Amino acid sequence: MDREIIEKTAVNILETEILSIQDCLSPYVSTNDKTPFWDGSIYIYNSSVHSKENYEGKIEVQVKGRQVKKLKCSGNSKFTMDVDDLVAYKKNINGTLLIVVEFIDIKNYQLYYANLLPVDLHELFKNISDGQKTKTIDVKPIVSKSASSLKFVCLNFLKNSNKQANRRIIELNEMDNLEEINFEIISTKSGFEDYIKSNAIYSYGITKDTKEIVSLPLLRDIRVFQTIKQTVMLDNEKISFDFTMSSGEKDEKIIIGKSLVLNRNECRLEINLSGNLYSRINDLKLLNHILVNKNIITSSGILELPLANEDEIKNIKEKFSKCYDYYIEVKEMFDYFKIEFLTDFDMLTDKDINNINLMINLIKGKCLEKIKELKTYTVSIDKYTIFIMPKVEKNTVVGVYNLFDDLSNAIKFFMINEKGSESETSIYYTLTSDNIKKASNFDCSIILNDIKRVGLVKDTVIACNQFILNLLNAYDETRRKDLLDLANEVQKELLKFDSSDLYLLNEFQIKYRLCGLEIDDKIKIKEIYDRGNSFVKAGAAILLSNLSDYEIAYNELGQEERDVLQRSPIFNILNNITNK
């Protein structure tokens, strides 16, 4: 069959295919078209009524025919094009739809297509050298009654043609400057996954600096993910994990948890530990189960997981059992300090890892040369700060305590007054507002129980009051409700011992933060104002939002008292009032 007849046959097959759809496409393609690069257009309407009112646009097409003895059963085909043609298509800002018709005869054929949109041509010309005459490209099958039908191929081509016309195409190294990325697909709901796997996906972004809408490079290896939550019992322990089926054009993978990937095509298990401490431990438990049983239980039953030979399984077990033992040690260390450590291990610095190992060793009674004095120490790991106390036996440091643990039977703390007399007190009175904000092992119940246990005497009241003020300052910066509740409980203990006006004002400033002041509260505060000294008057005036009375009282204070007032949390209330 000569070339002219082949091209005529291809055009006739395409027209027949379009007309058989009886939908939104209308062919205007001719075998006698005089243009050197295009054979005509396909007009697109928004309904099966092809009127001017329903017209959406047109796409330029190039139709190529190829007579074959046997049609391919599935998959892509190849087509070789003249580079001169591609150069011409590149000058057309709306792109060109290439349709290749492979046929045995007029009734036995297969249609293929290739989008030659600006983004496609941008990618193609990266791999065309100077002087190159031809370029072989992939053409994808057009499949009737699917997401890859001619209708959806044309509809998606028109949508992306309109988006890419006169639009800049960025490179991968420019994607950090994007504040938004999106893509659109025209498909049936049931055909969405098929379209993603089988067709080109075009995406667009908005730049952060200029808000320019740009075209992105073609997305490669688009994958469809289906994730379900699974719970299994392993050694009488419930393990919850994500079970994800990932399918792409070339392979199918099962992702178990965060770290385990089974390539079903190659029966290969890939292990890349990731996530935080707890997800890694869970993944390693799942790994051990998979290696032993060669299956995993899902909601739909037992999924057999064929793996490599026994020697490889043994090597994997030996390698990752050491990882598991280490993560368990790390978990036990954080459990000792009652911390849920949620940082992704991949985000930890060398210093963080060294400090984790240090804490493990200190608990075991090792590396104790780091402790020189009997005092509170802090160790930082990422955003977590741990407060510890040396554990001493017979004047020798033998380990460390969690500062926020019940130490009543291990350590006693005393305050010595000017006369040399001792009073037992709580070590937590020494915590500054900065300590309170930072301490990741901070435990309100331990602190309150300790304060109730030691009680209050005249020499420890001021320290207790300062601790309450430190709690309030920390609350004002963090808005942690547990700190405000603790301040309220400690304040109740203080007022049992001393209900002087200064401490009563603290009760009211706590209530101000908790739920606001009522009329009866303000009456009592006014009474305190009337009988108080200048310092008390200044605090009372702030709670009453009486700025003029505050100014009078403040002006009567000395510089030292002014400094104390400005460091007090009641001054934060003043700042809130004046900033409204």
XYZ file of C-alpha atoms in Angstrom:
580
model
C 0.000 0.000 0.000
C 1.511 3.329 -1.027
C 2.064 6.269 1.312
C -0.911 8.328 0.128
C -3.371 5.448 0.586
C -1.929 4.708 4.057
C -2.450 8.340 5.127
C -5.986 8.404 3.674
C -6.829 5.179 5.483
C -5.478 6.572 8.764
C -7.569 9.760 8.440
C -10.693 7.765 7.555
C -10.204 5.506 10.586
C -9.788 8.543 12.856
C -12.898 10.241 11.489
C -14.905 7.031 11.853
C -13.710 6.660 15.439
C -14.694 10.253 16.301
C -18.095 10.032 14.620
C -18.852 6.736 16.352
C -18.464 8.424 19.743
C -21.448 10.707 19.025
C -20.346 13.039 21.781
C -18.473 16.309 22.045
C -15.847 15.842 19.289
C -16.111 16.863 15.653
C -13.373 16.074 13.062
C -12.114 18.568 10.517
C -9.269 16.493 9.136
C -8.361 16.124 5.460
C -5.957 13.957 3.509
C -5.625 16.828 1.036
C -4.700 19.418 3.641
C -2.178 21.800 2.121
C -0.459 22.787 5.395
C 2.931 21.089 5.682
C 2.740 20.127 9.361
C -0.923 19.655 10.313
C -3.747 17.608 8.832
C -6.533 19.661 10.375
C -8.322 20.056 13.684
C -10.655 18.360 16.102
C -13.363 20.728 17.340
C -14.579 20.278 20.904
C -18.021 21.154 22.262
C -19.465 20.989 25.754
C -22.274 18.662 24.654
C -23.278 16.394 21.820
C -25.046 19.373 20.202
C -22.367 20.907 18.001
C -23.574 24.524 17.942
C -21.695 27.813 18.185
C -23.017 28.301 21.726
C -21.511 24.980 22.822
C -18.136 25.444 21.161
C -15.173 25.087 23.571
C -12.159 25.186 21.271
C -10.112 23.221 18.776
C -6.887 21.272 18.772
C -4.452 21.010 15.891
C -3.767 17.414 14.872
C -1.201 15.576 12.820
C -2.336 12.113 11.687
C 0.181 9.441 10.720
C -0.649 5.973 9.399
C 1.287 2.741 9.579
C 0.154 -0.565 8.069
C 1.210 -3.575 10.137
C 0.778 -7.345 9.890
C -0.104 -7.739 13.559
C -1.450 -5.320 16.167
C 0.201 -5.014 19.578
C -1.837 -6.478 22.403
C -1.048 -3.661 24.850
C 1.458 -1.001 25.855
C 3.054 1.936 24.100
C 4.408 2.035 20.581
C 7.200 4.104 19.001
C 7.066 6.654 16.224
C 9.944 8.463 14.505
C 9.427 12.104 13.584
C 11.382 14.678 11.607
C 13.007 17.226 13.901
C 11.889 19.943 11.460
C 8.288 19.003 12.227
C 8.966 19.240 15.967
C 10.523 22.687 15.460
C 7.332 23.813 13.685
C 5.147 22.376 16.454
C 7.226 24.218 19.048
C 6.328 27.522 17.374
C 2.635 26.746 17.788
C 1.856 28.028 21.287
C -1.209 25.767 21.585
C 0.627 22.535 20.811
C -0.185 19.680 18.458
C -1.889 16.347 19.052
C -0.101 13.586 17.148
C -2.318 10.611 16.320
C -0.735 7.461 14.923
C -3.024 4.871 13.364
C -1.614 1.344 13.128
C -3.869 -0.904 11.068
C -4.073 -4.240 9.331
C -7.135 -3.117 7.369
C -9.998 -0.651 7.767
C -11.649 -2.766 10.486
C -8.595 -3.864 12.455
C -6.642 -0.975 13.891
C -5.186 0.602 16.998
C -4.928 4.357 17.644
C -1.980 5.855 19.504
C -1.321 9.421 20.513
C 1.366 11.757 21.763
C 0.749 15.186 23.237
C 3.135 17.702 21.708
C 2.257 20.554 24.046
C 4.796 23.248 24.992
C 5.864 21.275 28.094
C 6.322 18.053 26.096
C 8.349 19.800 23.404
C 10.431 21.575 26.062
C 11.408 18.154 27.434
C 11.954 16.607 23.990
C 14.363 19.287 22.806
C 16.588 18.723 25.831
C 17.510 15.401 24.206
C 17.877 16.593 20.607
C 21.408 17.473 19.561
C 22.475 19.998 16.936
C 22.135 18.584 13.439
C 19.889 15.713 14.546
C 17.347 14.934 11.798
C 14.860 12.593 13.479
C 13.546 11.848 16.968
C 11.778 8.669 18.085
C 9.057 9.234 20.662
C 6.663 7.080 22.680
C 3.043 7.053 21.575
C 0.394 5.849 24.027
C -2.594 3.658 23.120
C -6.051 5.179 22.826
C -8.444 2.751 24.505
C -12.198 2.999 23.950
C -14.502 3.209 26.957
C -11.662 4.015 29.338
C -9.891 7.014 30.839
C -7.581 6.827 27.818
C -10.407 7.093 25.296
C -10.136 9.575 22.438
C -12.687 11.804 24.136
C -10.656 12.204 27.352
C -7.384 12.470 25.455
C -8.798 15.433 23.483
C -10.526 17.096 26.464
C -7.377 16.978 28.579
C -5.251 18.153 25.657
C -7.467 21.238 25.150
C -7.460 22.087 28.866
C -3.668 21.903 29.109
C -3.198 23.624 25.754
C -5.092 26.641 27.086
C -3.077 26.606 30.317
C 0.341 26.348 28.662
C -0.132 28.876 25.845
C 2.309 31.784 26.336
C 3.238 30.495 29.788
C 6.785 30.174 31.092
C 8.074 26.655 31.776
C 10.292 26.447 34.844
C 13.035 23.946 35.648
C 13.145 21.595 38.636
C 15.663 23.790 40.482
C 13.124 26.651 40.482
C 10.395 24.695 42.267
C 11.501 25.895 45.718
C 10.157 29.309 44.707
C 6.602 27.976 44.313
C 3.945 28.611 46.943
C 1.328 26.431 45.262
C 1.255 23.480 42.832
C -1.859 22.038 41.213
C -3.042 19.858 38.362
C -6.426 19.048 36.829
C -7.642 15.903 35.097
C -10.837 15.352 33.135
C -11.965 11.773 33.691
C -14.740 9.678 35.116
C -14.444 8.962 38.826
C -13.840 5.272 38.174
C -11.249 6.054 35.500
C -9.171 8.497 37.528
C -6.568 5.955 38.690
C -6.232 4.523 35.190
C -5.698 7.966 33.711
C -3.017 8.839 36.288
C -1.100 5.644 35.523
C -1.435 5.737 31.748
C -1.302 9.359 30.628
C 0.840 12.461 30.927
C 0.097 14.681 33.924
C 0.681 18.407 33.587
C 1.014 20.592 36.653
C 1.165 24.319 37.270
C 2.457 26.527 40.035
C 2.368 30.045 41.438
C 5.708 31.691 42.269
C 6.196 33.101 45.762
C 7.818 36.367 44.719
C 5.963 37.514 41.586
C 2.781 35.373 41.873
C 3.383 34.299 38.258
C 1.505 31.216 37.046
C 4.030 28.855 35.473
C 4.088 25.440 33.817
C 6.089 22.726 35.575
C 8.221 19.993 34.018
C 6.368 16.762 33.261
C 5.664 14.640 36.331
C 7.409 11.277 35.996
C 6.385 7.925 37.423
C 3.032 9.101 38.739
C 1.835 6.681 41.382
C -1.581 6.015 42.845
C -1.718 5.310 46.577
C -4.462 3.542 48.481
C -3.866 3.536 52.230
C -5.784 1.742 54.943
C -5.153 1.649 58.686
C -4.262 -1.820 59.941
C -3.971 -3.278 63.435
C -2.296 -6.617 64.107
C -1.475 -8.556 67.249
C 2.226 -9.376 67.541
C 3.326 -11.153 70.724
C 0.111 -10.068 72.490
C 0.745 -6.433 71.546
C -1.441 -4.359 69.241
C 0.560 -2.772 66.429
C -1.152 -0.156 64.264
C 0.332 0.789 60.905
C -0.491 2.174 57.476
C -0.810 -0.413 54.702
C -0.430 1.287 51.325
C -0.829 -0.144 47.838
C 1.223 1.951 45.413
C 0.789 1.360 41.694
C 2.569 3.057 38.837
C 2.996 2.533 35.142
C 5.888 0.098 35.592
C 5.464 -1.597 38.931
C 3.351 -2.256 41.986
C 4.569 -1.770 45.527
C 3.229 -2.447 48.996
C 4.318 0.058 51.647
C 4.056 -1.312 55.176
C 4.338 1.256 57.952
C 6.854 3.980 57.154
C 9.948 1.897 56.449
C 9.099 -1.301 54.574
C 8.479 -1.457 50.828
C 7.755 -4.706 48.989
C 8.307 -4.543 45.233
C 5.804 -7.137 44.043
C 7.226 -7.308 40.520
C 10.660 -8.288 41.808
C 9.651 -9.990 45.097
C 12.151 -7.682 46.805
C 11.817 -6.164 50.262
C 13.317 -2.676 50.626
C 14.014 -1.450 54.153
C 14.653 2.211 54.809
C 14.016 3.042 58.445
C 12.265 6.388 58.768
C 9.971 8.321 61.065
C 10.118 8.842 64.799
C 11.222 6.430 67.488
C 7.871 4.680 67.883
C 7.162 4.194 64.178
C 10.642 2.685 63.737
C 10.108 0.237 66.590
C 6.720 -0.771 65.172
C 8.176 -1.181 61.681
C 10.964 -3.389 63.006
C 8.421 -5.569 64.817
C 6.497 -5.866 61.553
C 9.729 -6.663 59.714
C 10.505 -9.505 62.088
C 6.988 -10.873 61.652
C 7.320 -10.712 57.850
C 10.719 -12.410 57.871
C 9.454 -15.240 60.081
C 6.026 -15.782 58.518
C 6.518 -14.418 54.971
C 3.071 -12.811 55.155
C 1.211 -9.873 56.630
C -2.379 -9.825 57.876
C -4.611 -7.213 56.251
C -8.307 -6.386 56.556
C -8.963 -8.604 53.531
C -7.002 -11.588 54.841
C -3.453 -12.896 54.878
C -1.230 -11.497 52.150
C 1.626 -13.792 51.240
C 4.923 -11.964 50.783
C 7.453 -14.024 48.813
C 10.951 -12.997 49.843
C 14.526 -13.735 48.863
C 16.573 -16.733 49.977
C 17.053 -17.769 53.604
C 20.631 -16.474 53.809
C 19.475 -12.984 52.908
C 16.652 -13.204 55.447
C 19.194 -14.198 58.108
C 21.427 -11.225 57.243
C 18.481 -8.834 57.426
C 17.503 -10.211 60.841
C 21.025 -9.810 62.240
C 21.390 -6.269 60.906
C 18.044 -4.928 62.069
C 17.863 -6.757 65.401
C 20.710 -4.467 66.548
C 18.719 -1.441 65.370
C 15.675 -2.694 67.265
C 17.655 -3.213 70.501
C 19.072 0.309 70.229
C 15.691 1.946 69.641
C 14.257 0.052 72.611
C 17.066 1.450 74.780
C 16.304 4.949 73.524
C 12.599 4.472 74.224
C 13.291 3.229 77.752
C 15.463 6.279 78.367
C 12.697 8.677 77.299
C 10.139 6.620 79.247
C 12.313 7.096 82.332
C 11.887 10.840 81.917
C 8.200 10.477 80.926
C 8.790 12.100 77.535
C 7.060 11.183 74.299
C 9.880 11.755 71.819
C 8.247 12.523 68.460
C 11.157 13.938 66.458
C 11.969 12.155 63.194
C 15.312 10.450 63.770
C 16.535 11.650 60.375
C 16.275 15.231 61.664
C 18.633 14.667 64.620
C 22.123 16.161 64.593
C 25.289 14.345 65.678
C 25.101 16.300 68.938
C 21.544 15.068 69.512
C 22.592 11.444 68.974
C 25.573 11.897 71.297
C 23.287 13.317 73.995
C 20.845 10.425 73.584
C 23.703 7.976 74.090
C 24.979 10.020 77.039
C 21.596 9.862 78.776
C 21.357 6.103 78.219
C 24.794 5.667 79.790
C 24.085 8.016 82.723
C 20.983 6.021 83.640
C 23.129 2.870 83.536
C 25.689 4.509 85.800
C 28.267 5.145 83.074
C 30.010 8.334 81.857
C 29.580 9.763 85.359
C 32.778 11.796 85.040
C 30.542 14.330 83.224
C 28.907 15.156 86.569
C 31.186 17.382 88.641
C 28.763 18.899 91.173
C 25.629 17.986 93.116
C 23.221 20.217 91.223
C 20.531 20.198 88.553
C 21.796 19.500 85.016
C 20.068 19.895 81.680
C 20.589 17.895 78.495
C 19.107 19.045 75.171
C 18.035 16.695 72.370
C 16.488 18.523 69.429
C 13.612 20.610 70.890
C 13.525 18.564 74.097
C 15.339 19.613 77.283
C 15.719 17.080 80.100
C 16.370 18.099 83.722
C 18.315 15.584 85.805
C 19.772 15.286 89.303
C 22.846 13.237 90.274
C 22.110 10.010 92.119
C 24.528 9.763 95.058
C 25.309 6.801 97.282
C 27.991 7.025 99.979
C 29.261 10.343 98.589
C 29.686 8.786 95.129
C 27.660 9.588 92.021
C 26.166 6.303 90.791
C 23.588 7.504 88.266
C 20.987 10.180 87.632
C 17.431 10.888 88.718
C 14.634 12.360 86.698
C 14.272 15.737 88.413
C 10.518 15.491 87.991
C 10.119 12.161 89.726
C 9.174 11.418 93.323
C 12.489 12.055 95.055
C 11.071 12.337 98.598
C 12.759 9.126 99.761
C 16.007 9.838 97.950
C 16.863 13.502 98.437
C 15.972 16.189 100.979
C 16.328 19.901 100.237
C 16.721 22.553 102.894
C 16.709 26.330 103.028
C 19.020 27.996 105.565
C 17.996 31.410 106.908
C 20.239 34.230 108.096
C 20.318 32.743 111.575
C 21.507 29.389 110.272
C 18.326 27.425 110.950
C 17.189 24.920 108.321
C 13.729 24.434 106.826
C 12.868 21.639 104.417
C 11.658 23.040 101.115
C 10.879 21.971 97.580
C 13.629 21.904 94.992
C 11.071 23.077 92.436
C 11.040 26.555 94.006
C 14.432 27.032 92.332
C 12.979 26.718 88.834
C 12.983 29.933 86.811
C 10.268 30.742 84.269
C 12.786 29.822 81.557
C 13.388 26.422 83.213
C 9.642 25.840 83.396
C 9.174 26.609 79.677
C 12.051 24.398 78.571
C 11.663 21.326 80.787
C 10.301 18.522 78.614
C 10.059 16.179 81.604
C 8.098 18.799 83.625
C 5.450 17.040 85.737
C 2.820 19.184 87.478
C 1.481 16.417 89.721
C 4.967 15.541 91.036
C 5.653 19.204 91.788
C 2.343 19.799 93.569
C 2.682 16.637 95.663
C 6.186 17.660 96.701
C 5.055 21.150 97.718
C 2.176 19.709 99.742
C 4.520 17.173 101.358
C 7.097 19.685 102.604
C 4.487 22.281 103.587
C 5.243 25.939 104.213
C 6.995 27.803 106.948
C 7.832 31.477 107.311
C 11.240 31.075 105.645
C 9.891 29.305 102.526
C 6.836 31.482 101.752
C 8.731 34.006 99.608
C 10.320 31.212 97.540
C 6.899 29.619 97.045
C 5.407 32.941 95.942
C 8.253 33.515 93.483
C 7.651 30.055 92.004
C 3.992 30.970 91.428
C 5.078 34.175 89.661
C 7.515 32.179 87.515
C 4.719 29.788 86.559
C 2.520 32.723 85.508
C 5.299 34.303 83.436
C 5.870 30.959 81.721
C 2.134 30.618 81.105
C 1.913 34.083 79.559
C 4.590 33.117 77.032
C 3.433 29.573 76.252
C -0.309 29.586 77.027
C 0.118 26.141 78.547
C -2.980 25.561 80.637
C -1.231 23.021 82.869
C 1.090 25.760 84.161
C -1.815 28.047 85.036
C -3.625 25.212 86.810
C -0.469 24.365 88.781
C -0.024 28.028 89.786
C -3.624 28.038 91.008
C -3.125 24.900 93.131
C 0.165 26.102 94.630
C -1.477 29.472 95.363
C -4.158 27.682 97.398
C -1.422 26.067 99.502
C 0.247 29.445 100.020
C -2.966 31.173 101.132
C -3.536 28.467 103.745
C -0.371 29.720 105.406
C -0.317 33.414 104.541
C -3.252 35.407 103.139
C -1.617 38.818 103.099
C -2.738 41.325 100.447
C 0.221 40.722 98.148
C -0.568 36.999 97.916
C -4.306 37.691 97.562
C -3.505 39.775 94.492
C -1.804 36.706 93.017
C -5.016 34.740 93.516
C -6.931 37.384 91.570
C -4.397 37.618 88.748
C -4.629 33.843 88.362
C -8.421 34.077 88.222
C -8.094 36.930 85.703
C -6.266 34.510 83.404
C -8.479 31.505 84.120
C -11.952 32.951 83.679
C -11.934 36.694 84.191
C -12.904 38.769 87.242
C -16.446 39.169 88.552
C -17.946 42.221 90.319
C -17.370 40.702 93.785
C -13.728 40.119 92.877
C -13.271 43.734 91.850
C -14.856 44.938 95.093
C -12.326 42.888 97.078
C -9.463 44.142 94.920
C -10.620 47.745 95.525
C -10.526 47.079 99.276
C -6.962 45.784 98.915
C -6.086 48.893 96.903
C -7.473 51.199 99.603
C -5.474 49.647 102.435
C -2.314 48.660 100.572
C 1.084 50.276 100.153
C 2.179 51.765 96.817
C 3.420 48.443 95.456
C 0.158 46.672 96.302
C -1.857 49.655 94.986
C -0.037 49.442 91.636
C -0.887 45.749 91.266
C -4.511 46.241 92.362
C -4.971 49.163 89.946
C -3.733 46.989 87.063
C -6.315 44.280 87.867
C -9.026 46.965 88.015
C -7.803 48.411 84.672
C -7.523 51.782 86.393
C -4.542 53.305 84.634
C -4.672 56.673 86.352
C -4.506 55.086 89.837
C -1.738 52.830 88.563
C 0.315 55.839 87.398
C -0.030 57.499 90.802
C 1.074 54.368 92.676
C 3.877 53.624 90.214
C 5.321 57.128 90.574
C 5.560 56.584 94.335
C 7.770 53.497 93.909
C 11.537 53.490 94.092
C 13.584 52.171 91.175
C 14.134 48.769 92.754
C 10.398 48.279 93.342
C 9.665 49.402 89.782
C 12.090 46.788 88.448
C 10.436 44.075 90.546
C 6.990 45.124 89.333
C 8.061 45.111 85.676
C 9.383 41.546 86.027
C 6.151 40.423 87.650
C 3.469 38.647 85.588
C 0.935 41.262 86.677
C 2.865 43.667 84.456
C 1.963 41.384 81.481
C -1.684 42.176 82.221
C -0.889 45.890 82.106
C 0.760 45.435 78.701
C -2.330 43.632 77.421
C -4.579 46.447 78.639
C -2.496 49.247 77.115
C -2.064 47.380 73.805
C -5.807 46.936 73.241
